[in-house]
Amino acid sequence: VAVLRQSGSSSVCNFSQGEEEEKVWRQEEIMEFAELIKTPRVDGVVLHRPFMPKVEGTLCLTGHHLILSSRQDNTEELWLLHANIDSIEKRFGFLGTIIVKCKDLRVIQLDIPGMEECFNIASSIEALSTLDSLSLMYPFFYRPLFEVIEDGWQLFVPEDAFKDLESMTDEWRLSEVNKDFSVCPSYPSLLTVPKDIDDESLCKAASFRHGGRFPVLSYYHKNNGMVMMRAAQPLTGTNGRRCKEDEKLINATLCAGKRGYIIDTRTITVAQQAKARGGGFEQEANYPQWRRIHKSNVLQESLIKLVEACSDQSHSVERWLSKLEASNWQSHVKEILTTACLAAQCIDREGASVLVHGTEGTDSTLQVTSLAQILLDPACRTIRGFQALIEREWLQAGHPFQQRCAQSAHSNGKLRGEAPVFLLFLDSVWQILRQFPCSFQFNESFLVMLFEHAYASQFGTFLGSSVAEREKLQLCQKTVSLWSWVNRPQELERFLNPLYEPNNLVIWPSVAPQSLLLWEGVFLRWNRSTKCLDEAYQEMVHIIEYNKELQNKVNSLRRQLAELETEDRPLQTP
Amino acid sequence: MEHIRTPKVEQVKLMDRFSNKSVTGTLHLTATHLIFVESNSTSSQEIWILHHHIASVEKLSLTTTGCPLLIQCRNFRVVHFIIPRERDCHDVYSSLLSLLRPVSYEELYAFSYNPKQNDQQREEGWQLIDLAAEFERMGVPCDQWQLTDVNRDYKVCETYPRDLYVPITASKPIIVGSSKFRSKGRFPVLTYFYQEKKAAVCRCSQPLSGFSARCLEDEHMLQAISKANHNNRCIYVMDTRPKDNYSNIRFQFVGIENIHVMRGSLQKLLEVIGMRSLSMTDYLVGMENSGWLRHIKAIMDAAIFLAKAVTVEGASVLVHCSDGWDRTAQVCALGSLLMDPYYRTIKGFMVLVEKDWISFGHKFADRCDQLDPDPKEVSPIFTQFLECVWQLTEQFPQAFEFSEWFLIQIHEHVHSCQFGNFLCNSPRQREDLQLKERTYSLWAHLLREKQNYLNPVYSPKYAESHPVLEPSTQAYHFRFWRNMYHQYDRSMHPRQSILKHVLTLKETNQELEGTVEALKSKLQKLGASTSPLKPHTSPRGRTLPSRPKSLILGAPPVSLKEADEELFGEEATEDPPVCTGAQRTVEGSSATENGYKELMNEPSVVTLEFGVARMTC
């Protein structure tokens, strides 16, 4: 996905057998995309990147990669997925220049000798980076150079999650009502619903909710048995339609005499306006046991402005702060964290169940439900648990990754549903990680890696927008899961937090603006040199590892000593 | 003391600054401290506030629950008490007003503070920092620079130290003539010598006459400085002020604002960050409008210019502002810190502060409001310098021997008036008051607690390979220093501190190394001889020496319990953190040395809970 990310070995010109195979297979690939690639190879291309020496070499275009190789030993090659390219700019002067702006926010410059070559390369990149057909995406062509030991596709199945739930409570059942995705196309086929609600009622409730997203279980808080559910907005419309089954469904989750909270991720005005378009919100009269809270979260353009601010070369502090403010990104982070804290507080502190929804129930709803789980459930702070959370609350819950991540900050065309919803979620997780640096099993690199792969990847995990779509594309059979790669011990090591000490408690981050930071690891990643910071981090890791080593040594010496003592004693006793 | 009308008020509520939480306790007023002791069976948090730390006391209008008293401190602590009876409140209020406005230096805490040391220990403390040795370290005196005795009796310049270094070609008449041409007699003298290129950093005050006037001696003085550098005859004159009408083309203007602008800027910043339910927009707009970070950057830019001129061009630089004791001190000190890795060590930083700030007469008494003050003289000039250093530690995490807690602790004591170092406005005043005989040195105190201020990832190797720091001045590198300005607002800090964690590990590692050696030698002995072993000599890891309790770092690792009970922002629920054992807040390091402890019948395990919050990063 990024330079050299997919296989460390390609950095050095030392072709292993596996790579030879890959080369052969790349030939086939080129055939398929041949008509899009007018000039597959240009010599004497110069690559410019911030804080790195320029590299001169040969530029090759394949169906999925832009490759720049210096053909020298020990010199890095650039391997860039076309899917990672957000937009390009062409400049024609003495040399042709292409500025490539990537979805991972990197900006690189390629100087290409020859106008025609430059023009051809540019138009090929444009075409290859905006392929419409999902089945032409790289994950369908990627063959792993590693042996898949643990298939990521089979790691997080709803049945297993339900088994865990069953061990804690018998109030819920697994419904197959959406088995053919006809009740709700964006839901998975198996859904956890209250035991007393039959499938027929579910269908009726589904017809009352936007996109058929009727209330389903998102999280069970085993400390006190409270639950978090999520849904889409109710379709009350202007004349205040109601649905008895929907009311019954969510009331079934309340204990006798208890009240619950409905967290609407829109402002009350936006929710009111939604009525005109057939949407709406739960009327108090029909949901007397529920208190509704509105929290807004609008997210658009924000990322573009933020990234623009970060790449501003002006050294004026005022200008920087003003642009940072104008982007509103940090406000969004604060808002979404506050809402997640609110949901978690209702559950853990107030002992009340919660229903979360916005309009479609596929964006801010998921941010809130997943962040709340990170606060409440220590399991979500482990590396496996976090993967399971993404699988459950994002992939299976039907976040439309395909639309949302089609473009990132450099998109200049008209937007077709792009929004950095997932990135905002990752940013919020990073904020919590910063405040509880010892409570997470994974580190910042893990979050950055997820960001990259959500936008462009050799793995199939983030392809498609719903379980239904993924099944149709047969991703399980035709592509490799990101988790299959991540969970290999050799890869996993990079993503582990050396400071981790399991913390079994609910964690409450501060949401004061002074406590929230700009996620420099993503937004300033390519605009600054991190050498000093990386070295300091290495030193910290070294101290921690050295500590473990010493502990082990002391233990083994003590054991040795104890053995000697017991051996010696019989000799001494007459 | 006659000022204290009510030494003790019960049932006082301490309100949380950013939420609606409160705790109830007893307020004590002593001659030196205001103390709040939480009355709770399970936890007894204490807050100690030194009178000198109090910047303002405000009595707000009466409410149904009582009379609110708002106290703002110079170390950025803000406490909000509600005292049930109006009369008690008024008594505390008026007592504080008279207590926190000492009229003479002798009333300051430093003169009564007694850390139970004998005279010899005290003397040794004062001898730790030796500026003559420092100039020797730089390679001065040398063939071009000499020590002059012209100011032996403070006759030429009252606000300079006795010992001054000047070019060998600068004769006494030149010096005296030049001093008459310069404001307050602060003629150009050496403050740092860059041995590698024989380039000098000199400092002075502004010339007294305007643009047209000339002073031959002053010109000779500059020539002498220029001649003392064989490598580069060109000399930069940096006027650190914004450009104004008497400009001369040889001058390099840097544009650091004056003390009044800086004071206003900090005030605006504190107003913004003190707001409850602050939105992100108001925060960022407020930061921008306060201009604080712009000022910090201006100082940094000037220091970078200075360091470049000296290290790259090998040119000598003369720095001045108006009086040569505010902006000049900032730029000279920060510039030297960029050039010389020694100043980035704990001892070296003390030397730097002693040299460029204390000895060259930064007016600490006026700027930090030590005596009944002129409010127009107060300004956070030294705080800004500390912040610039902090900004550098963020960019170069391995370049500094100390962590930010060292800087914060120095800041704390600049205002605490507990040690003699920062009292008064000039070396002469300090001598007159015989501070070295009557008070203690902060540096000795800090060196004793050195292990708490260490930066665990400091690398001396880094200093070798990067003698000169070249910071980036991209705007986004300038961040808000939360741990300084919110050091007492526990809810704003990360709940777990990487710094503290790693520092503890590093200490443990040293201990473990010792244990490994001990075990090895024991094993060797066992293997070599059959001499009988003493029974039950199970080797036990030595326990770490306990840290002095008075330190911000002296707390046990953050308990997870605490983390769990922490509440977020304004949405927090009402229940207070459940804590076991006693908790106390230690203001500066004054609390434990104070006799109050005996009164409290202290439990054996002390959790410095607020101290923990201050430690986090």
Short mmCIF file of C-alpha atoms in Angstrom, two decimals, chain A residues 176-566:
data_model
loop_
_atom_site.label_atom_id
_atom_site.label_comp_id
_atom_site.label_asym_id
_atom_site.label_seq_id
_atom_site.Cartn_x
_atom_site.Cartn_y
_atom_site.Cartn_z
CA GLU A 176 -31.39 -15.02 10.51
CA VAL A 177 -34.10 -12.67 9.29
CA ASN A 178 -31.58 -10.89 7.06
CA LYS A 179 -30.12 -14.08 5.66
CA ASP A 180 -30.56 -12.97 2.05
CA PHE A 181 -29.99 -9.28 2.85
CA SER A 182 -33.54 -8.42 1.82
CA VAL A 183 -34.63 -6.89 5.13
CA CYS A 184 -31.63 -4.63 5.34
CA PRO A 185 -29.05 -4.64 2.56
CA SER A 186 -26.36 -3.00 4.66
CA TYR A 187 -26.66 -5.37 7.64
CA PRO A 188 -24.93 -8.71 7.91
CA SER A 189 -26.94 -11.89 7.64
CA LEU A 190 -26.84 -12.67 11.34
CA LEU A 191 -28.02 -10.12 13.88
CA THR A 192 -28.28 -10.08 17.63
CA VAL A 193 -31.74 -9.02 18.80
CA PRO A 194 -33.82 -9.30 22.00
CA LYS A 195 -34.97 -12.87 22.55
CA ASP A 196 -38.64 -11.98 22.83
CA ILE A 197 -38.87 -10.23 19.49
CA ASP A 198 -39.74 -12.47 16.58
CA ASP A 199 -38.54 -12.10 13.02
CA GLU A 200 -41.87 -10.77 11.83
CA SER A 201 -41.65 -7.87 14.25
CA LEU A 202 -38.10 -7.26 13.12
CA CYS A 203 -39.28 -6.91 9.54
CA LYS A 204 -41.90 -4.39 10.60
CA ALA A 205 -39.39 -2.45 12.66
CA ALA A 206 -37.03 -2.52 9.69
CA SER A 207 -39.63 -0.94 7.46
CA PHE A 208 -39.83 1.89 9.99
CA ARG A 209 -36.09 2.61 9.96
CA HIS A 210 -33.95 4.28 7.31
CA GLY A 211 -32.39 1.66 5.05
CA GLY A 212 -34.06 -1.07 7.06
CA ARG A 213 -31.52 -0.62 9.85
CA PHE A 214 -33.69 -1.66 12.79
CA PRO A 215 -32.21 -1.54 16.31
CA VAL A 216 -29.66 -4.30 16.93
CA LEU A 217 -27.27 -5.07 19.74
CA SER A 218 -23.95 -3.32 19.51
CA TYR A 219 -22.46 -3.92 22.95
CA TYR A 220 -23.35 -5.74 26.16
CA HIS A 221 -21.75 -4.25 29.26
CA LYS A 222 -21.10 -7.22 31.47
CA ASN A 223 -20.37 -5.09 34.55
CA ASN A 224 -24.04 -4.20 34.91
CA GLY A 225 -25.90 -5.84 32.04
CA MET A 226 -26.69 -2.58 30.28
CA VAL A 227 -26.59 -2.55 26.50
CA MET A 228 -25.84 -0.27 23.62
CA MET A 229 -27.90 -0.66 20.47
CA ARG A 230 -27.64 1.07 17.16
CA ALA A 231 -30.02 1.76 14.33
CA ALA A 232 -30.82 4.32 11.64
CA GLN A 233 -33.30 7.16 12.08
CA PRO A 234 -36.98 6.24 12.42
CA LEU A 235 -39.09 7.15 9.40
CA THR A 236 -41.64 9.22 11.27
CA GLY A 237 -42.02 11.76 8.50
CA THR A 238 -43.99 14.95 8.89
CA ASN A 239 -47.14 13.29 10.18
CA GLY A 240 -45.47 11.46 13.03
CA ARG A 241 -45.78 7.85 11.93
CA ARG A 242 -45.18 5.32 14.65
CA CYS A 243 -44.37 1.65 14.73
CA LYS A 244 -45.47 -0.51 17.65
CA GLU A 245 -42.94 -3.23 16.80
CA ASP A 246 -40.07 -0.76 16.86
CA GLU A 247 -41.18 0.54 20.26
CA LYS A 248 -41.57 -2.97 21.56
CA LEU A 249 -38.18 -3.95 20.21
CA ILE A 250 -36.22 -1.29 22.01
CA ASN A 251 -38.32 -1.46 25.15
CA ALA A 252 -37.51 -5.15 25.36
CA THR A 253 -33.97 -4.17 26.24
CA LEU A 254 -34.96 -2.22 29.31
CA CYS A 255 -35.24 -3.76 32.74
CA ALA A 256 -38.52 -3.18 34.52
CA GLY A 257 -38.88 0.39 35.64
CA LYS A 258 -35.65 1.48 33.99
CA ARG A 259 -35.22 4.25 31.49
CA GLY A 260 -32.87 4.37 28.57
CA TYR A 261 -31.21 7.02 26.50
CA ILE A 262 -31.47 7.63 22.79
CA ILE A 263 -28.40 9.40 21.51
CA ASP A 264 -29.18 11.11 18.23
CA THR A 265 -25.92 12.10 16.59
CA ARG A 266 -27.59 15.03 14.83
CA THR A 267 -28.59 18.37 16.24
CA ILE A 268 -32.27 18.78 16.94
CA THR A 269 -32.59 21.15 13.96
CA VAL A 270 -31.07 18.66 11.56
CA ALA A 271 -33.27 15.93 13.00
CA GLN A 272 -36.35 18.15 12.54
CA GLN A 273 -35.39 18.86 8.96
CA ALA A 274 -35.03 15.15 8.31
CA LYS A 275 -38.78 14.77 8.85
CA ALA A 276 -39.48 16.58 5.61
CA ARG A 277 -37.50 13.88 3.82
CA GLY A 278 -39.38 11.08 5.52
CA GLY A 279 -36.96 10.64 8.38
CA GLY A 280 -37.24 11.92 11.90
CA PHE A 281 -36.67 10.98 15.50
CA GLU A 282 -38.41 9.12 18.29
CA GLN A 283 -41.34 11.10 19.78
CA GLU A 284 -41.42 11.18 23.56
CA ALA A 285 -45.08 10.19 23.59
CA ASN A 286 -44.32 6.93 21.82
CA TYR A 287 -41.10 6.18 23.65
CA PRO A 288 -41.90 7.31 27.21
CA GLN A 289 -39.13 5.26 28.74
CA TRP A 290 -36.41 6.86 26.64
CA ARG A 291 -34.68 10.19 26.97
CA ARG A 292 -33.38 11.61 23.75
CA ILE A 293 -30.09 13.51 23.55
CA HIS A 294 -28.92 15.29 20.44
CA LYS A 295 -25.27 15.59 19.63
CA SER A 296 -24.14 16.88 16.31
CA ASN A 297 -21.43 15.64 14.09
CA VAL A 298 -21.19 16.98 10.59
CA LEU A 299 -18.09 16.10 8.72
CA GLN A 300 -17.17 17.30 5.30
CA GLU A 301 -14.48 19.44 3.76
CA SER A 302 -12.88 19.43 7.17
CA LEU A 303 -10.12 17.04 6.25
CA ILE A 304 -9.32 18.90 3.04
CA LYS A 305 -8.88 22.13 4.96
CA LEU A 306 -6.86 20.50 7.69
CA VAL A 307 -4.44 18.90 5.27
CA GLU A 308 -4.17 22.17 3.41
CA ALA A 309 -3.28 23.90 6.69
CA CYS A 310 -0.70 21.27 7.50
CA SER A 311 1.07 21.67 4.19
CA ASP A 312 1.12 25.46 4.42
CA GLN A 313 4.78 26.39 4.38
CA SER A 314 4.20 29.76 6.02
CA HIS A 315 5.85 30.05 9.38
CA SER A 316 3.25 32.28 10.97
CA VAL A 317 1.77 30.86 14.14
CA GLU A 318 -1.35 32.98 13.78
CA ARG A 319 -2.01 31.73 10.31
CA TRP A 320 -1.51 28.15 11.37
CA LEU A 321 -3.86 28.39 14.35
CA SER A 322 -6.45 30.19 12.32
CA LYS A 323 -6.36 27.59 9.56
CA LEU A 324 -6.41 24.76 12.06
CA GLU A 325 -9.46 26.30 13.64
CA ALA A 326 -11.17 26.92 10.31
CA SER A 327 -10.76 23.30 9.33
CA ASN A 328 -12.95 22.31 12.28
CA TRP A 329 -11.29 18.92 12.41
CA GLN A 330 -10.29 19.18 16.05
CA SER A 331 -13.83 20.26 16.90
CA HIS A 332 -15.11 17.12 15.25
CA VAL A 333 -12.70 15.04 17.29
CA LYS A 334 -13.89 16.71 20.46
CA GLU A 335 -17.55 16.29 19.53
CA ILE A 336 -17.34 12.64 18.69
CA LEU A 337 -15.30 11.82 21.78
CA THR A 338 -17.74 13.73 23.95
CA THR A 339 -20.67 11.82 22.47
CA ALA A 340 -18.90 8.50 22.95
CA CYS A 341 -18.12 9.42 26.55
CA LEU A 342 -21.73 10.36 27.03
CA ALA A 343 -22.93 7.00 25.73
CA ALA A 344 -20.40 5.18 27.91
CA GLN A 345 -21.39 7.25 30.90
CA CYS A 346 -25.09 6.44 30.45
CA ILE A 347 -24.25 2.76 30.41
CA ASP A 348 -21.59 2.52 33.09
CA ARG A 349 -22.42 5.36 35.45
CA GLU A 350 -26.16 5.76 35.09
CA GLY A 351 -26.83 2.09 34.56
CA ALA A 352 -29.06 2.81 31.60
CA SER A 353 -29.28 1.22 28.20
CA VAL A 354 -28.60 3.28 25.14
CA LEU A 355 -29.78 3.40 21.55
CA VAL A 356 -27.53 5.32 19.17
CA HIS A 357 -28.53 6.53 15.74
CA GLY A 358 -28.04 9.38 13.34
CA THR A 359 -29.58 9.52 9.91
CA GLU A 360 -28.43 6.39 8.13
CA GLY A 361 -26.84 4.72 11.09
CA THR A 362 -23.71 3.91 9.14
CA ASP A 363 -21.37 6.77 10.03
CA SER A 364 -21.45 8.85 13.21
CA THR A 365 -23.53 6.10 14.84
CA LEU A 366 -20.70 3.66 14.35
CA GLN A 367 -18.12 6.15 15.55
CA VAL A 368 -20.04 6.54 18.78
CA THR A 369 -20.78 2.87 19.38
CA SER A 370 -17.23 1.76 18.64
CA LEU A 371 -15.53 4.50 20.67
CA ALA A 372 -17.84 3.86 23.60
CA GLN A 373 -16.80 0.22 23.53
CA ILE A 374 -13.14 1.18 23.66
CA LEU A 375 -13.86 3.15 26.81
CA LEU A 376 -15.99 0.47 28.40
CA ASP A 377 -14.51 -2.80 27.30
CA PRO A 378 -10.85 -3.59 27.98
CA ALA A 379 -10.99 -6.33 25.37
CA CYS A 380 -11.35 -3.69 22.65
CA ARG A 381 -8.01 -2.26 23.70
CA THR A 382 -6.15 -5.43 22.78
CA ILE A 383 -4.92 -5.82 19.24
CA ARG A 384 -7.26 -8.75 18.48
CA GLY A 385 -10.14 -7.09 20.25
CA PHE A 386 -9.67 -3.95 18.25
CA GLN A 387 -9.66 -5.94 15.02
CA ALA A 388 -12.86 -7.63 16.17
CA LEU A 389 -14.35 -4.23 16.95
CA ILE A 390 -13.59 -2.94 13.46
CA GLU A 391 -14.94 -6.09 11.95
CA ARG A 392 -18.12 -5.94 14.05
CA GLU A 393 -18.89 -2.26 14.29
CA TRP A 394 -17.59 -1.08 10.94
CA LEU A 395 -17.31 -3.82 8.36
CA GLN A 396 -20.25 -6.02 9.33
CA ALA A 397 -22.27 -3.04 10.50
CA GLY A 398 -22.18 -1.74 6.97
CA HIS A 399 -20.05 1.37 6.99
CA PRO A 400 -19.84 2.22 3.28
CA PHE A 401 -16.04 2.12 3.02
CA GLN A 402 -16.17 2.05 -0.76
CA GLN A 403 -17.83 5.46 -1.01
CA ARG A 404 -16.34 7.07 2.08
CA CYS A 405 -12.77 6.22 1.27
CA ALA A 406 -12.89 6.69 -2.48
CA GLN A 407 -11.02 9.96 -2.08
CA SER A 408 -9.27 11.61 0.81
CA ALA A 409 -7.93 15.11 1.36
CA HIS A 410 -6.76 15.95 -2.13
CA SER A 411 -9.95 15.22 -3.99
CA ASN A 412 -10.82 18.13 -6.18
CA GLY A 413 -13.71 16.70 -8.10
CA LYS A 414 -17.25 16.66 -6.82
CA LEU A 415 -17.80 14.47 -3.83
CA ARG A 416 -19.84 11.31 -4.12
CA GLY A 417 -20.29 10.40 -0.52
CA GLU A 418 -16.64 10.64 0.47
CA ALA A 419 -16.07 11.44 4.11
CA PRO A 420 -13.21 10.65 6.48
CA VAL A 421 -15.54 9.01 9.00
CA PHE A 422 -13.22 6.12 9.69
CA LEU A 423 -10.18 8.40 9.93
CA LEU A 424 -11.96 10.54 12.49
CA PHE A 425 -12.66 7.40 14.47
CA LEU A 426 -8.99 6.40 14.32
CA ASP A 427 -7.96 9.91 15.36
CA SER A 428 -10.27 9.67 18.35
CA VAL A 429 -8.80 6.31 19.30
CA TRP A 430 -5.35 7.89 19.06
CA GLN A 431 -6.45 10.65 21.43
CA ILE A 432 -7.53 8.05 23.98
CA LEU A 433 -4.30 6.15 23.41
CA ARG A 434 -2.34 9.33 24.13
CA GLN A 435 -4.15 9.78 27.40
CA PHE A 436 -3.85 6.13 28.42
CA PRO A 437 -0.54 5.19 26.85
CA CYS A 438 -0.22 1.99 28.89
CA SER A 439 -3.75 0.68 28.40
CA PHE A 440 -3.62 -0.30 24.74
CA GLN A 441 -1.93 -3.38 23.37
CA PHE A 442 -1.41 -1.70 20.00
CA ASN A 443 0.51 1.43 19.17
CA GLU A 444 0.07 4.44 16.94
CA SER A 445 1.57 2.65 13.93
CA PHE A 446 -1.29 0.20 14.04
CA LEU A 447 -3.82 3.01 13.70
CA VAL A 448 -1.85 4.64 10.90
CA MET A 449 -1.64 1.31 9.12
CA LEU A 450 -5.44 0.89 9.35
CA PHE A 451 -5.89 4.36 7.93
CA GLU A 452 -3.68 3.51 4.95
CA HIS A 453 -5.38 0.21 4.26
CA ALA A 454 -8.86 1.65 4.49
CA TYR A 455 -7.97 3.93 1.60
CA ALA A 456 -5.76 1.71 -0.53
CA SER A 457 -4.67 -1.81 0.09
CA GLN A 458 -3.50 -5.06 -1.36
CA PHE A 459 -5.95 -6.79 0.97
CA GLY A 460 -9.66 -7.24 0.46
CA THR A 461 -10.82 -6.36 3.96
CA PHE A 462 -11.96 -2.81 3.30
CA LEU A 463 -13.37 -3.43 -0.17
CA GLY A 464 -17.09 -3.08 -0.64
CA SER A 465 -19.64 -1.35 1.54
CA SER A 466 -21.59 -4.13 3.18
CA VAL A 467 -21.49 -7.80 3.98
CA ALA A 468 -23.85 -8.43 1.08
CA GLU A 469 -21.55 -6.71 -1.36
CA ARG A 470 -18.51 -8.53 -0.04
CA GLU A 471 -20.21 -11.87 -0.44
CA LYS A 472 -21.16 -11.02 -3.98
CA LEU A 473 -17.56 -10.11 -4.75
CA GLN A 474 -16.46 -13.36 -3.10
CA LEU A 475 -13.75 -11.49 -1.25
CA CYS A 476 -13.15 -14.40 1.10
CA GLN A 477 -12.22 -16.63 -1.78
CA LYS A 478 -10.54 -14.20 -4.10
CA THR A 479 -8.61 -11.84 -1.86
CA VAL A 480 -6.44 -11.98 1.22
CA SER A 481 -7.69 -10.56 4.49
CA LEU A 482 -5.72 -7.76 6.11
CA TRP A 483 -5.91 -9.66 9.37
CA SER A 484 -4.21 -12.70 7.82
CA TRP A 485 -1.19 -10.49 7.27
CA VAL A 486 -1.32 -8.33 10.38
CA ASN A 487 -1.57 -11.23 12.77
CA ARG A 488 1.58 -12.94 11.58
CA PRO A 489 4.02 -12.69 14.46
CA GLN A 490 6.65 -10.97 12.33
CA GLU A 491 4.24 -8.18 11.36
CA LEU A 492 2.42 -7.96 14.65
CA GLU A 493 5.57 -7.05 16.49
CA ARG A 494 5.69 -3.65 14.84
CA PHE A 495 2.22 -2.81 16.08
CA LEU A 496 2.60 -3.78 19.71
CA ASN A 497 2.78 -1.15 22.39
CA PRO A 498 5.79 -1.82 24.61
CA LEU A 499 4.14 0.02 27.49
CA TYR A 500 1.03 -2.15 27.53
CA GLU A 501 -0.21 -3.36 30.88
CA PRO A 502 -3.74 -4.74 30.75
CA ASN A 503 -6.13 -2.40 32.48
CA ASN A 504 -9.47 -3.98 33.20
CA LEU A 505 -11.30 -0.79 33.96
CA VAL A 506 -13.47 1.68 32.19
CA ILE A 507 -11.33 4.61 31.04
CA TRP A 508 -12.46 8.21 30.89
CA PRO A 509 -10.45 10.50 28.67
CA SER A 510 -10.43 14.25 28.98
CA VAL A 511 -12.24 16.03 26.17
CA ALA A 512 -11.03 19.52 27.04
CA PRO A 513 -9.55 21.21 23.98
CA GLN A 514 -6.24 21.54 25.83
CA SER A 515 -6.11 17.76 26.16
CA LEU A 516 -6.75 16.99 22.52
CA LEU A 517 -3.84 17.12 20.14
CA LEU A 518 -3.38 17.22 16.42
CA TRP A 519 -2.62 13.71 15.20
CA GLU A 520 0.78 14.54 13.84
CA GLY A 521 1.54 10.94 12.98
CA VAL A 522 -0.99 11.23 10.16
CA PHE A 523 -1.41 14.88 9.36
CA LEU A 524 2.19 16.01 9.61
CA ARG A 525 3.62 12.65 8.71
CA TRP A 526 5.10 13.72 5.41
CA ASN A 527 5.74 17.35 6.31
CA ARG A 528 8.38 16.93 8.95
CA SER A 529 11.36 14.85 9.76
CA THR A 530 10.60 12.38 12.52
CA LYS A 531 14.13 11.09 12.92
CA CYS A 532 14.60 12.59 16.39
CA LEU A 533 11.22 11.36 17.59
CA ASP A 534 11.75 7.88 16.17
CA GLU A 535 15.14 7.57 17.81
CA ALA A 536 13.74 8.66 21.14
CA TYR A 537 10.99 6.07 20.78
CA GLN A 538 13.57 3.42 20.01
CA GLU A 539 15.49 4.39 23.12
CA MET A 540 12.33 4.03 25.18
CA VAL A 541 11.68 0.59 23.70
CA HIS A 542 15.25 -0.32 24.46
CA ILE A 543 14.88 0.64 28.12
CA ILE A 544 11.73 -1.45 28.42
CA GLU A 545 13.26 -4.46 26.71
CA TYR A 546 16.41 -4.21 28.72
CA ASN A 547 14.28 -4.23 31.85
CA LYS A 548 12.62 -7.47 30.81
CA GLU A 549 15.96 -9.00 29.98
CA LEU A 550 17.36 -8.06 33.39
CA GLN A 551 14.31 -9.39 35.18
CA ASN A 552 14.72 -12.70 33.41
CA LYS A 553 18.39 -12.81 34.21
CA VAL A 554 17.81 -12.12 37.88
CA ASN A 555 15.16 -14.82 38.00
CA SER A 556 17.32 -17.41 36.33
CA LEU A 557 20.31 -16.58 38.55
CA ARG A 558 18.15 -16.90 41.61
CA ARG A 559 16.87 -20.22 40.44
CA GLN A 560 20.42 -21.38 39.85
CA LEU A 561 21.41 -20.20 43.27
CA ALA A 562 18.47 -21.94 44.89
CA GLU A 563 19.37 -25.16 43.10
CA LEU A 564 22.95 -24.92 44.24
CA GLU A 565 21.79 -24.28 47.76
CA THR A 566 19.60 -27.39 47.82
#
